[in-house]
DNA sequence: CGCGCGGTTGACAATGATCAAAAAAGGTGG
DNA sequence: CCACCTTTTTTGATCATTGTCAACCGCGCG
């Protein structure tokens, strides 16, 4: 895998802790106001590639915020088939379903070596009351996750395989842009099988659909390096509720 | 669209309000402790069948708790196709995605004449701080919704149409039981097309899949009246990640 | 009474899953 | 640096499932 790009977060070995202010900022809230309020430090946990940060069904005792790296959110069926519910990157919240207090509903598996800030549930309520900025930030994140859940349903609602993939890529690009990264060049951290399980398709179909999107001229694909050549075209393809990317009037060859 | 039914949220002025204690109880929290704390009354709004309580894209100014009736949560594509993200009944939270502060991400359309408790966002934070029981109840509900979002992904992950339908029914029955209603007899409030749009299938396929589940002996279906004859069998069918309900060894006729 | 909506059924074409196999990329140890 | 192995990705061929089109029925409503 391309773990080549992983350099940036080996920041001075290990500051394996994170202040409340830094956390609020990581969550996208207003950190300034919160800076003086609490001087607790949260722990930071490393998760090796392929390791699972939390296990479906296990009792919940913390929520996590991704500091670096990426995760896939997985729900494993009894027959071993694992459905990939979504992916998470820096600033995303993990284990939020554990806020219900009982058990985690999903597993979170690291796609690369990653780090997360640990927010133990014990005392979290009290801290939220003491630091309204943290409360607001968590609240907003939670609502955001809800909206994302709607997105995945939207993606899977597409009938045609290539439209599903197009939607997936569009959403992905949007999230990347939101995160300040390039929306034109996606360096996928997950393999085809993960994407397939996410979209409810066979991984062979993913491969073929990539091919179709490339042929249509929307993309250039090199393994996990995806360049979006024509964002508007891709979006248009993603819009198709029913028909495939058939009405492509232009194909150099044809 | 059928805005025919929109006549009245003819507010016949009955109990169109709801105390904080009653709200907490409705949400499933511990109401006793909260009973004395705040005597605010929340408004109750009637929504006629077919009318939409809130509109995708509209600025969010409240969240709602279903008091009676039922809703479908809808995301409308630009081409008019509407994807049904889920359904909501009594005790369920609506407009939760508006907690992000900006705009609603989905629409909520009443499947029958319904009533909701209105929680204006203005002052909600303050109230939550004053009434921890309310805060906890809302928090729990939110986490619950997140877990539900995972469920819908799980349902749609099933490949075979009848398995999807079986999963849908199993989840539905579970939610009904959770709500104290019968898990054996489901009186569907939504039509086949809504189910189809929810599961990402054609409505004809839903019809056929119902037929298959009936033939297999799991169900008895009479229009929207669904009796689950063999819950365990249905669950087993729902488990199939791949194969259809083929291994049914018994079919009277055959 | 007739109209429209919701539901069911049939026939046909097409999309995607499955099986199979090979090519490419990444990783490991000499 | 190279050989070797595993994992990932791609491609091909076949077949089943499901979407689509179309017709029909039952029912409630105007």
Short mmCIF file of C-alpha atoms (C1' of nucleotides) in Angstrom, two decimals, chain B residues 191-192 204 207-208 223-224 242, chain C residues 6-11 17-18:
data_model
loop_
_atom_site.label_atom_id
_atom_site.label_comp_id
_atom_site.label_asym_id
_atom_site.label_seq_id
_atom_site.Cartn_x
_atom_site.Cartn_y
_atom_site.Cartn_z
CA UNK B 191 -47.12 1.96 0.17
CA UNK B 192 -45.04 -0.44 -1.90
CA UNK B 204 -42.87 -4.56 -8.73
CA UNK B 207 -44.56 -7.07 -4.70
CA UNK B 208 -42.87 -10.19 -6.03
CA UNK B 223 -52.14 -5.62 1.29
CA UNK B 224 -50.56 -3.59 4.07
CA UNK B 242 -25.75 -13.84 -0.69
"C1'" DG C 6 -52.23 1.07 -5.35
"C1'" DG C 7 -51.05 -3.56 -5.95
"C1'" DT C 8 -50.20 -7.77 -8.67
"C1'" DT C 9 -48.62 -10.50 -12.50
"C1'" DG C 10 -46.28 -11.63 -17.02
"C1'" DA C 11 -42.68 -11.22 -20.67
"C1'" DA C 17 -22.82 -11.55 -9.71
"C1'" DT C 18 -20.20 -15.47 -10.17
#
